[in-house]
Amino acid sequence: MKKMNIGMIGAGFMGKAHALSYAAMPMFFWPAPAIPVRKMVADVNEKAAKDAAERLGFESYTSDWRKMIENPDIDLIDIVTPNDSHAEIAIAAARAGKHIICEKPLARDAAEAKTMLDAVKASGVKHMVAFNYRRTPAVALAKKYIEEGSLGKILNFRGTYLQDWSADPNSPLSWRFQKKIAGSGALGDIGTHVIDFARYLVGEISEVMASTKTWIPERPTQSGGVDKLGTVKAAENVEKKAVDVDDEFISLIKFENGAIGSIEATRNGWGRNNFLTFEIHGEKGSLYFNYERRDELQVCFADDPEDRRGFRTIYTGPAHPYGEGLWPIPALGIGYGETKIIEIYDFVKSIVNDTEVSPDFNDGYQIALISDAILASAEQKQWVKVEEKSLIKTV
Ligand code: SOE
């Protein structure tokens, strides 16, 4: 069977998720489009790279990602580093003719995302941005309902992504709170997943009106910079430094097709862990999804008899999108890992069959334009059109 050699740059939380999906993809989807071979892993810290190779099952390691990109044996470069290095690595990888999967958000802002899009277009390689949640079977089922017309014309999309790992002021200042590295805060980190849902399920967003807040303006610094997502609290009397990104944003949105809606995200909502939701209303029915109950899609249809009309629950299973590769009984449970396995399956398949795949770098760029417009609107306190940054106009 065909093999595909993987070079992964970065070895943190996302490195673990991606390594798992390369190993597990053929176990779920068989025959696999190609067998991913975990060839080489890179981390700036040599010891971390060595450990990662051992732990994540890579054949070799390097502390210099450029060596990996120069290596003719590598077919696919996987970027799981903090946001400020995505562009440099992706552009070098595209020039070397490697296919690329890059973690979200694609870049720190739209201008940077555009340089990445231009590079992959010029080289003709395949590219994907890792908005994995749209590959939850219940979300893909929602898409099926909408495409089949079961909801009729879509009126409204309400999306949220609420977490609480940064609600504690002692949750340290990792790179996720620094604009220079992350680009934005809750917006880029988790709000972009909801923007991806909105575009995937309803369509292109044309205008936004938003407000942002930074509730905790400074946080204790941490040594080593390893991102533990709030699970490690800073010691007392540690120096504090400024947070220069949003902790939270709320936005109103207008779609090109006339639908309206709202998108919001926070990492400071006590009690909310991975509360990634959407509710969609159409002229003929409604859908509701919450990732914390990710095996379920709630559906309600206008033509159900009036005395039985209401939301009912569909548990995803073999009859639903990706069901052929997943577990044989509905509600055995879809996890974060499965969404990443499906993501890698779809990407490898698109490379082998030379077909389109989404979300790609163009989607990543459009999402960055929407994110930039949200920040511009919050600053200008008015509706902003989603356009190239240099052209952003108030409405
Ligand atoms: C932290 O907010 C984080 O790890 C995000 O960066 C991921 O995209 C999300 O899937 C889980 O939470």
Coordinates of N, CA and C in Angstrom, one line a residue, residues 49-126:
A49 N 12.6 17.4 21.3 CA 12.4 16.7 20.0 C 12.7 15.2 20.1
K50 N 13.7 14.9 20.9 CA 14.1 13.5 21.0 C 13.0 12.8 21.8
D51 N 12.5 13.4 22.9 CA 11.4 12.8 23.7 C 10.2 12.6 22.8
A52 N 9.9 13.6 22.0 CA 8.7 13.6 21.1 C 8.8 12.4 20.1
A53 N 10.0 12.2 19.6 CA 10.1 11.1 18.6 C 9.8 9.8 19.3
E54 N 10.3 9.6 20.5 CA 10.1 8.4 21.2 C 8.6 8.2 21.6
R55 N 8.1 9.2 22.1 CA 6.7 9.2 22.7 C 5.7 9.1 21.6
L56 N 5.9 9.9 20.5 CA 4.8 10.0 19.5 C 5.1 9.1 18.3
G57 N 6.2 8.3 18.4 CA 6.4 7.3 17.4 C 7.0 7.8 16.1
F58 N 7.8 8.8 16.1 CA 8.5 9.3 14.9 C 9.9 8.6 14.7
E59 N 10.3 8.3 13.5 CA 11.5 7.6 13.2 C 12.7 8.4 13.6
S60 N 12.6 9.7 13.4 CA 13.8 10.6 13.7 C 13.3 11.9 14.2
Y61 N 14.3 12.8 14.6 CA 13.9 14.1 15.1 C 15.0 15.1 14.7
T62 N 14.6 16.4 14.8 CA 15.6 17.4 14.6 C 15.2 18.7 15.4
S63 N 16.2 19.5 15.7 CA 15.8 20.8 16.4 C 15.8 21.9 15.3
D64 N 16.0 21.6 14.1 CA 16.0 22.6 13.0 C 15.0 22.2 11.9
W65 N 13.8 22.8 12.0 CA 12.7 22.4 11.1 C 13.1 22.6 9.6
R66 N 14.1 23.5 9.3 CA 14.5 23.7 7.9 C 15.1 22.4 7.3
K67 N 15.7 21.6 8.2 CA 16.3 20.3 7.7 C 15.2 19.4 7.3
M68 N 14.1 19.4 8.0 CA 13.0 18.6 7.6 C 12.4 19.0 6.3
I69 N 12.3 20.3 6.1 CA 11.7 20.8 4.9 C 12.6 20.5 3.7
E70 N 13.9 20.5 3.9 CA 14.9 20.2 2.8 C 14.9 18.7 2.5
N71 N 14.4 17.9 3.4 CA 14.5 16.4 3.3 C 13.6 15.9 2.1
P72 N 14.2 15.4 1.1 CA 13.3 14.9 -0.1 C 12.4 13.8 0.3
D73 N 12.7 13.1 1.4 CA 11.8 11.9 1.7 C 10.4 12.4 2.3
I74 N 10.4 13.6 2.8 CA 9.1 14.1 3.4 C 8.1 14.5 2.4
D75 N 6.9 14.0 2.5 CA 5.8 14.4 1.6 C 4.9 15.5 2.1
L76 N 4.7 15.4 3.5 CA 3.7 16.3 4.1 C 4.3 17.0 5.3
I77 N 4.1 18.3 5.4 CA 4.6 19.0 6.6 C 3.4 19.4 7.4
D78 N 3.5 19.1 8.7 CA 2.4 19.3 9.6 C 2.8 20.4 10.6
I79 N 2.1 21.5 10.6 CA 2.6 22.6 11.5 C 1.7 22.7 12.7
V80 N 2.3 22.4 13.9 CA 1.5 22.4 15.1 C 2.3 23.3 16.2
T81 N 2.8 24.4 15.7 CA 3.6 25.4 16.5 C 2.7 26.5 16.8
P82 N 3.1 27.4 17.8 CA 2.3 28.6 18.0 C 2.2 29.5 16.7
N83 N 1.2 30.4 16.7 CA 0.8 31.0 15.5 C 1.8 31.9 14.8
D84 N 2.8 32.4 15.6 CA 3.8 33.3 14.9 C 4.7 32.6 14.0
S85 N 4.8 31.3 14.0 CA 5.7 30.6 13.1 C 5.0 30.0 11.9
H86 N 3.7 30.0 11.9 CA 3.0 29.3 10.9 C 3.4 29.8 9.5
A87 N 3.5 31.1 9.3 CA 3.7 31.6 7.9 C 5.1 31.3 7.4
E88 N 6.1 31.5 8.3 CA 7.5 31.2 7.8 C 7.6 29.7 7.4
I89 N 7.1 28.9 8.3 CA 7.2 27.4 8.0 C 6.4 27.0 6.7
A90 N 5.2 27.5 6.7 CA 4.3 27.1 5.6 C 4.9 27.6 4.2
I91 N 5.4 28.8 4.2 CA 5.9 29.4 2.9 C 7.1 28.6 2.5
A92 N 8.0 28.2 3.4 CA 9.2 27.4 3.1 C 8.8 26.1 2.6
A93 N 7.8 25.5 3.3 CA 7.3 24.1 2.9 C 6.7 24.1 1.5
A94 N 5.9 25.2 1.2 CA 5.3 25.3 -0.1 C 6.3 25.4 -1.2
R95 N 7.3 26.2 -0.9 CA 8.4 26.4 -1.9 C 9.1 25.1 -2.2
A96 N 9.2 24.2 -1.1 CA 9.9 22.9 -1.3 C 9.0 21.9 -1.8
G97 N 7.7 22.3 -2.2 CA 6.8 21.3 -2.8 C 6.2 20.3 -1.9
K98 N 6.1 20.7 -0.6 CA 5.5 19.7 0.4 C 4.0 20.1 0.6
H99 N 3.2 19.1 0.7 CA 1.8 19.3 1.1 C 1.8 19.8 2.6
I100 N 0.8 20.6 3.0 CA 0.8 21.2 4.3 C -0.5 21.1 5.0
I101 N -0.5 20.7 6.3 CA -1.6 20.9 7.2 C -1.1 21.8 8.3
C102 N -1.9 22.9 8.6 CA -1.4 23.8 9.5 C -2.5 24.0 10.6
E103 N -2.1 24.0 11.9 CA -3.1 24.3 12.9 C -3.8 25.6 12.8
K104 N -4.9 25.8 13.4 CA -5.7 27.0 13.4 C -5.2 28.0 14.5
P105 N -5.4 29.3 14.4 CA -5.8 30.0 13.2 C -4.7 29.9 12.2
L106 N -5.0 30.1 10.9 CA -3.9 30.0 9.9 C -2.7 30.9 10.2
A107 N -3.1 32.1 10.6 CA -2.0 33.1 10.9 C -2.5 34.1 11.9
R108 N -1.6 35.1 12.2 CA -2.0 36.1 13.2 C -3.0 37.1 12.7
D109 N -2.9 37.4 11.4 CA -3.9 38.3 10.8 C -4.1 37.9 9.4
A110 N -5.0 38.6 8.7 CA -5.3 38.3 7.3 C -4.1 38.6 6.4
A111 N -3.4 39.6 6.6 CA -2.3 40.0 5.7 C -1.3 38.8 5.7
E112 N -1.0 38.3 6.9 CA -0.1 37.2 7.0 C -0.7 35.9 6.4
A113 N -2.0 35.7 6.6 CA -2.6 34.5 6.0 C -2.5 34.5 4.5
K114 N -2.6 35.8 4.0 CA -2.6 35.9 2.5 C -1.3 35.5 1.9
T115 N -0.2 35.8 2.7 CA 1.2 35.4 2.1 C 1.2 33.8 2.1
M116 N 0.6 33.2 3.0 CA 0.6 31.7 3.0 C -0.3 31.2 1.9
L117 N -1.4 31.8 1.7 CA -2.3 31.4 0.6 C -1.6 31.6 -0.8
D118 N -0.9 32.7 -0.9 CA -0.2 33.0 -2.2 C 0.9 31.9 -2.4
A119 N 1.6 31.5 -1.4 CA 2.7 30.6 -1.5 C 2.1 29.2 -1.9
V120 N 1.0 28.7 -1.3 CA 0.5 27.4 -1.7 C -0.1 27.4 -3.1
K121 N -0.7 28.5 -3.5 CA -1.2 28.6 -4.8 C -0.1 28.6 -5.8
A122 N 1.0 29.3 -5.6 CA 2.1 29.4 -6.5 C 2.7 28.0 -6.7
S123 N 2.8 27.2 -5.6 CA 3.5 25.9 -5.7 C 2.6 24.7 -6.1
G124 N 1.3 24.9 -6.0 CA 0.4 23.8 -6.4 C 0.3 22.7 -5.4
V125 N 0.8 22.9 -4.2 CA 0.7 21.8 -3.2 C -0.7 21.8 -2.6
K126 N -1.1 20.7 -1.9 CA -2.4 20.6 -1.2 C -2.2 21.3 0.2

